[in-house]
Tab-separated table of C-alpha atoms and ligand atoms in Angstrom:
chain	number	residue	atom	x	y	z
O	1	MET	CA	102.465	58.571	94.436
O	2	PRO	CA	105.348	56.857	92.608
O	3	LYS	CA	104.253	54.822	89.591
O	4	ILE	CA	105.632	51.328	89.035
O	5	ILE	CA	105.223	49.232	85.892
O	6	ILE	CA	105.323	45.461	86.351
O	7	VAL	CA	106.283	43.574	83.195
O	8	GLU	CA	105.600	39.952	84.095
O	9	ASP	CA	103.715	37.138	82.359
O	10	GLU	CA	102.841	35.050	85.429
O	11	ASP	CA	99.415	36.226	86.585
O	12	ASP	CA	99.785	35.095	90.190
O	13	ILE	CA	103.023	37.066	90.586
O	14	VAL	CA	101.414	40.159	89.034
O	15	THR	CA	98.470	39.864	91.428
O	16	LEU	CA	100.746	39.410	94.437
O	17	LEU	CA	102.973	42.341	93.470
O	18	GLN	CA	100.118	44.635	92.553
O	19	TYR	CA	98.308	44.001	95.837
O	20	ASN	CA	101.411	44.578	97.961
O	21	LEU	CA	102.709	47.593	96.058
O	22	GLU	CA	99.341	49.351	96.084
O	23	ARG	CA	99.083	48.706	99.806
O	24	GLU	CA	102.459	50.451	100.171
O	25	GLY	CA	101.082	53.486	98.350
O	26	PHE	CA	102.450	52.915	94.855
O	27	SER	CA	100.432	53.312	91.708
O	28	VAL	CA	100.796	50.146	89.605
O	29	VAL	CA	100.455	49.365	85.907
O	30	SER	CA	101.092	45.853	84.604
O	31	GLU	CA	101.927	44.343	81.232
O	32	THR	CA	102.241	40.625	80.495
O	33	ASN	CA	103.632	40.788	76.954
O	34	GLY	CA	107.290	41.612	76.350
O	35	GLY	CA	106.541	42.870	72.858
O	36	ARG	CA	104.241	45.578	74.201
O	37	ALA	CA	106.372	46.548	77.218
O	38	LEU	CA	108.330	49.377	75.583
O	39	ASP	CA	105.171	51.103	74.328
O	40	VAL	CA	103.617	50.885	77.786
O	41	VAL	CA	106.770	52.258	79.428
O	42	ALA	CA	106.929	55.125	76.900
O	43	ALA	CA	103.244	55.961	77.419
O	44	GLU	CA	103.251	55.724	81.226
O	45	HIS	CA	106.758	56.995	81.989
O	46	PRO	CA	106.916	55.209	85.370
O	47	ASP	CA	109.225	55.993	88.294
O	48	LEU	CA	110.465	52.390	88.315
O	49	ILE	CA	110.109	49.161	86.322
O	50	LEU	CA	109.944	45.605	87.683
O	51	LEU	CA	111.018	43.536	84.723
O	52	ASP	CA	110.748	39.778	84.372
O	53	TRP	CA	113.554	38.089	82.419
O	54	MET	CA	111.608	35.427	80.475
O	55	LEU	CA	108.661	37.000	78.654
O	56	PRO	CA	106.661	36.232	75.534
O	57	GLU	CA	107.840	37.971	72.326
O	58	LYS	CA	110.641	40.086	73.787
O	59	SER	CA	112.894	39.130	76.710
O	60	GLY	CA	113.460	41.300	79.750
O	61	ILE	CA	117.125	41.588	78.788
O	62	ASP	CA	116.225	43.030	75.366
O	63	ILE	CA	113.660	45.376	76.891
O	64	CYS	CA	116.211	46.582	79.451
O	65	ARG	CA	118.771	47.208	76.733
O	66	SER	CA	116.262	49.168	74.624
O	67	ILE	CA	115.283	51.328	77.598
O	68	ARG	CA	118.912	52.161	78.352
O	69	GLU	CA	119.476	53.122	74.717
O	70	SER	CA	116.451	55.424	74.636
O	71	ASN	CA	117.049	59.125	75.283
O	72	ASP	CA	113.646	59.546	76.883
O	73	LEU	CA	113.547	56.413	79.026
O	74	ARG	CA	117.140	55.668	79.977
O	75	ASN	CA	116.871	57.292	83.445
O	76	ILE	CA	114.090	54.986	84.627
O	77	PRO	CA	115.325	52.605	87.344
O	78	ILE	CA	114.922	48.893	86.585
O	79	ILE	CA	114.801	45.872	88.895
O	80	MET	CA	115.065	42.542	87.050
O	81	LEU	CA	112.939	39.686	88.408
O	82	THR	CA	114.006	36.229	87.453
O	83	ALA	CA	113.595	32.569	88.154
O	84	ARG	CA	117.209	32.051	87.185
O	85	GLY	CA	119.521	32.287	90.142
O	86	GLU	CA	122.891	31.813	88.516
O	87	GLU	CA	125.545	34.348	89.423
O	88	ALA	CA	126.365	34.748	85.719
O	89	ASP	CA	122.735	35.736	85.017
O	90	LYS	CA	122.866	38.329	87.725
O	91	ILE	CA	126.027	39.854	86.307
O	92	GLU	CA	124.515	39.822	82.807
O	93	GLY	CA	121.351	41.534	84.044
O	94	LEU	CA	123.284	44.271	85.799
O	95	SER	CA	125.773	44.770	83.014
O	96	ILE	CA	123.124	45.391	80.364
O	97	GLY	CA	121.722	48.166	82.531
O	98	ALA	CA	119.434	46.856	85.287
O	99	ASP	CA	119.949	48.656	88.605
O	100	ASP	CA	119.068	45.720	90.794
O	101	TYR	CA	118.176	42.050	90.512
O	102	MET	CA	115.943	39.695	92.497
O	103	THR	CA	115.588	35.954	92.165
O	104	LYS	CA	112.164	34.265	92.453
O	105	PRO	CA	110.757	33.369	94.874
O	106	PHE	CA	111.571	36.683	96.522
O	107	SER	CA	110.491	38.190	99.801
O	108	ILE	CA	107.988	41.018	99.375
O	109	PRO	CA	109.430	43.144	102.225
O	110	GLU	CA	112.896	42.835	100.689
O	111	LEU	CA	111.595	43.786	97.253
O	112	ILE	CA	109.852	46.823	98.713
O	113	ALA	CA	113.033	47.859	100.574
O	114	ARG	CA	114.957	47.604	97.302
O	115	ILE	CA	112.312	49.590	95.427
O	116	ARG	CA	112.470	52.367	98.014
O	117	ALA	CA	116.284	52.389	97.994
O	118	LEU	CA	116.357	52.567	94.209
O	119	LEU	CA	113.762	55.363	94.059
O	120	ARG	CA	115.902	57.363	96.499
O	121	ARG	CA	118.994	56.711	94.393
O	122	ALA	CA	117.222	57.804	91.215
O	123	GLN	CA	115.878	61.050	92.640
O	124	PRO	CA	117.392	64.184	91.187
O	125	SER	CA	120.218	65.323	93.413
O	126	PRO	CA	119.292	68.123	95.839
O	127	SER	CA	122.604	69.780	94.980
O	128	LYS	CA	122.297	71.679	91.726
O	129	GLY	CA	125.081	73.009	89.606
O	130	VAL	CA	127.726	71.452	87.428
O	131	LEU	CA	130.567	69.109	88.357
O	132	GLU	CA	133.592	69.184	86.077
O	133	PHE	CA	136.686	67.081	85.814
O	134	GLU	CA	138.939	67.103	82.751
O	135	ASP	CA	136.548	66.837	79.750
O	136	VAL	CA	133.693	65.408	81.881
O	137	LYS	CA	130.785	67.682	82.731
O	138	MET	CA	127.866	66.634	84.934
O	139	ASP	CA	124.857	68.908	85.041
O	140	LEU	CA	123.113	67.892	88.249
O	141	ALA	CA	119.924	69.805	87.471
O	142	THR	CA	119.298	68.226	84.061
O	143	CYS	CA	121.127	64.916	84.815
O	144	ARG	CA	123.166	65.342	81.621
O	145	VAL	CA	126.694	64.087	81.365
O	146	THR	CA	129.052	65.035	78.552
O	147	ARG	CA	132.632	64.314	77.584
O	148	GLY	CA	133.688	67.128	75.307
O	149	ASN	CA	130.770	67.451	72.890
O	150	ARG	CA	129.562	63.889	73.318
O	151	PHE	CA	126.608	62.955	75.525
O	152	VAL	CA	127.312	60.084	77.881
O	153	HIS	CA	124.255	57.899	78.423
O	154	LEU	CA	124.065	56.674	82.006
O	155	GLY	CA	121.380	54.861	83.956
O	156	PRO	CA	120.487	56.161	87.433
O	157	THR	CA	122.933	53.970	89.358
O	158	GLU	CA	125.907	54.861	87.137
O	159	PHE	CA	124.945	58.548	87.361
O	160	ARG	CA	125.006	58.444	91.165
O	161	LEU	CA	128.317	56.578	91.188
O	162	LEU	CA	129.925	59.104	88.857
O	163	GLN	CA	128.510	62.019	90.819
O	164	PHE	CA	129.986	60.641	94.024
O	165	LEU	CA	133.423	60.138	92.441
O	166	MET	CA	133.319	63.576	90.760
O	167	GLU	CA	132.553	65.365	94.020
O	168	LYS	CA	136.010	64.414	95.290
O	169	PRO	CA	138.383	63.839	92.377
O	170	ARG	CA	141.457	61.699	93.101
O	171	HIS	CA	140.024	60.519	96.408
O	172	VAL	CA	139.990	56.717	96.579
O	173	PHE	CA	136.634	55.380	97.752
O	174	PRO	CA	136.482	51.824	99.113
O	175	ARG	CA	133.694	49.746	97.591
O	176	GLU	CA	131.997	49.561	101.003
O	177	VAL	CA	131.732	53.362	101.056
O	178	LEU	CA	130.330	53.490	97.517
O	179	LEU	CA	127.778	50.844	98.451
O	180	LYS	CA	126.626	52.777	101.477
O	181	GLU	CA	126.519	56.154	99.717
O	182	VAL	CA	125.055	55.090	96.391
O	183	TRP	CA	122.877	52.093	97.300
O	184	GLY	CA	122.061	53.002	100.906
O	185	ALA	CA	122.890	51.229	104.137
O	186	ASP	CA	119.455	49.649	104.570
O	187	ILE	CA	119.665	46.980	101.877
O	188	HIS	CA	122.087	44.132	101.435
O	189	VAL	CA	124.078	44.389	98.217
O	190	GLU	CA	127.172	42.368	97.411
O	191	LEU	CA	130.438	44.243	96.926
O	192	ARG	CA	130.780	42.703	93.480
O	193	THR	CA	127.716	44.668	92.379
O	194	VAL	CA	129.805	47.841	92.659
O	195	ASP	CA	132.370	46.372	90.242
O	196	VAL	CA	129.666	45.532	87.692
O	197	HIS	CA	128.264	49.071	87.739
O	198	ILE	CA	131.760	50.603	87.617
O	199	ARG	CA	132.493	48.482	84.543
O	200	ARG	CA	129.305	49.751	82.942
O	201	LEU	CA	130.103	53.335	83.909
O	202	ARG	CA	133.615	53.047	82.499
O	203	LYS	CA	132.309	51.602	79.227
O	204	ALA	CA	129.799	54.454	78.794
O	205	MET	CA	132.415	57.068	79.696
O	206	ASN	CA	134.994	55.775	77.229
O	207	ASP	CA	132.610	54.845	74.441
O	208	GLY	CA	133.920	57.581	72.156
O	209	GLY	CA	137.502	56.378	72.548
O	210	GLU	CA	138.280	58.873	75.309
O	211	LYS	CA	140.978	58.475	77.937
O	212	ASP	CA	139.985	56.312	80.916
O	213	LEU	CA	139.499	58.437	84.021
O	214	ILE	CA	138.234	55.777	86.410
O	215	ARG	CA	140.975	54.314	88.467
O	216	THR	CA	140.635	50.836	89.989
O	217	ILE	CA	142.854	50.372	93.001
O	218	ARG	CA	143.019	46.646	93.647
O	219	ALA	CA	141.630	45.684	97.035
O	220	ALA	CA	141.174	49.354	97.877
O	221	GLY	CA	138.488	50.899	95.711
O	222	TYR	CA	137.837	53.407	92.952
O	223	SER	CA	138.552	57.027	92.135
O	224	ILE	CA	138.281	59.463	89.278
O	225	ASP	CA	141.765	60.498	88.305
O	226	THR	CA	143.865	61.614	85.348
O	227	ASN	CA	146.873	59.592	86.210
O	228	ILE	CA	146.130	55.896	85.880
O	229	PRO	CA	149.123	53.574	86.181
O	230	PRO	CA	149.249	51.263	83.131
O	231	ASP	CA	148.975	48.109	85.218
O	232	GLU	CA	145.662	49.339	86.636
O	233	ALA	CA	144.080	50.228	83.291
O	234	GLU	CA	141.250	47.921	82.208
S	301	LIG	CA1	108.245	34.926	82.913
């Protein structure tokens, strides 16, 4: 039974979510205070977090950032819930490490579809072993990524993206293909979402000043490659 933590300060939304998620077979824990959210997440170690943006004491954005910086918690998938519908907010939410984003009022069936898609995406890969390209090493069994001696901290969506690119180095994948393979064909996700997660992946990969290995081919897609033309470098 997958465990979901709801961090949300509006009681009626918590009640609605809890009722519907439990009916779908999830185990649910809820927390209304942003300041306590990290402790609850660390104690419960859920399979997924539904995280409200505006919370008392500590905002959802800060909580998300802390989770992604934590060695123990960084793999937990996060869906941000927010009353703010601006495109810029969505991009900010995804770029600080959320895996998905829903604007209130949301449809419960759509939220559940997104939860299921994200849980699938975050599952350990059935293929074990190690993928290697240049100084990048991905251990699929332990979900550890290194560049040389440095650990690369990736959330579940970035891990899946990198794994997909690493399985076929130098092959250019259109964004549509990445969406289908990484996010799944059953939910609607905008193409731009792929760009946001690629940007995040690239930042994590190059954080130690390493050479950029992710190639952006304008209007075509992305690949992992050693030979990046200067005009494509970001
Ligand atoms: Ca709120």
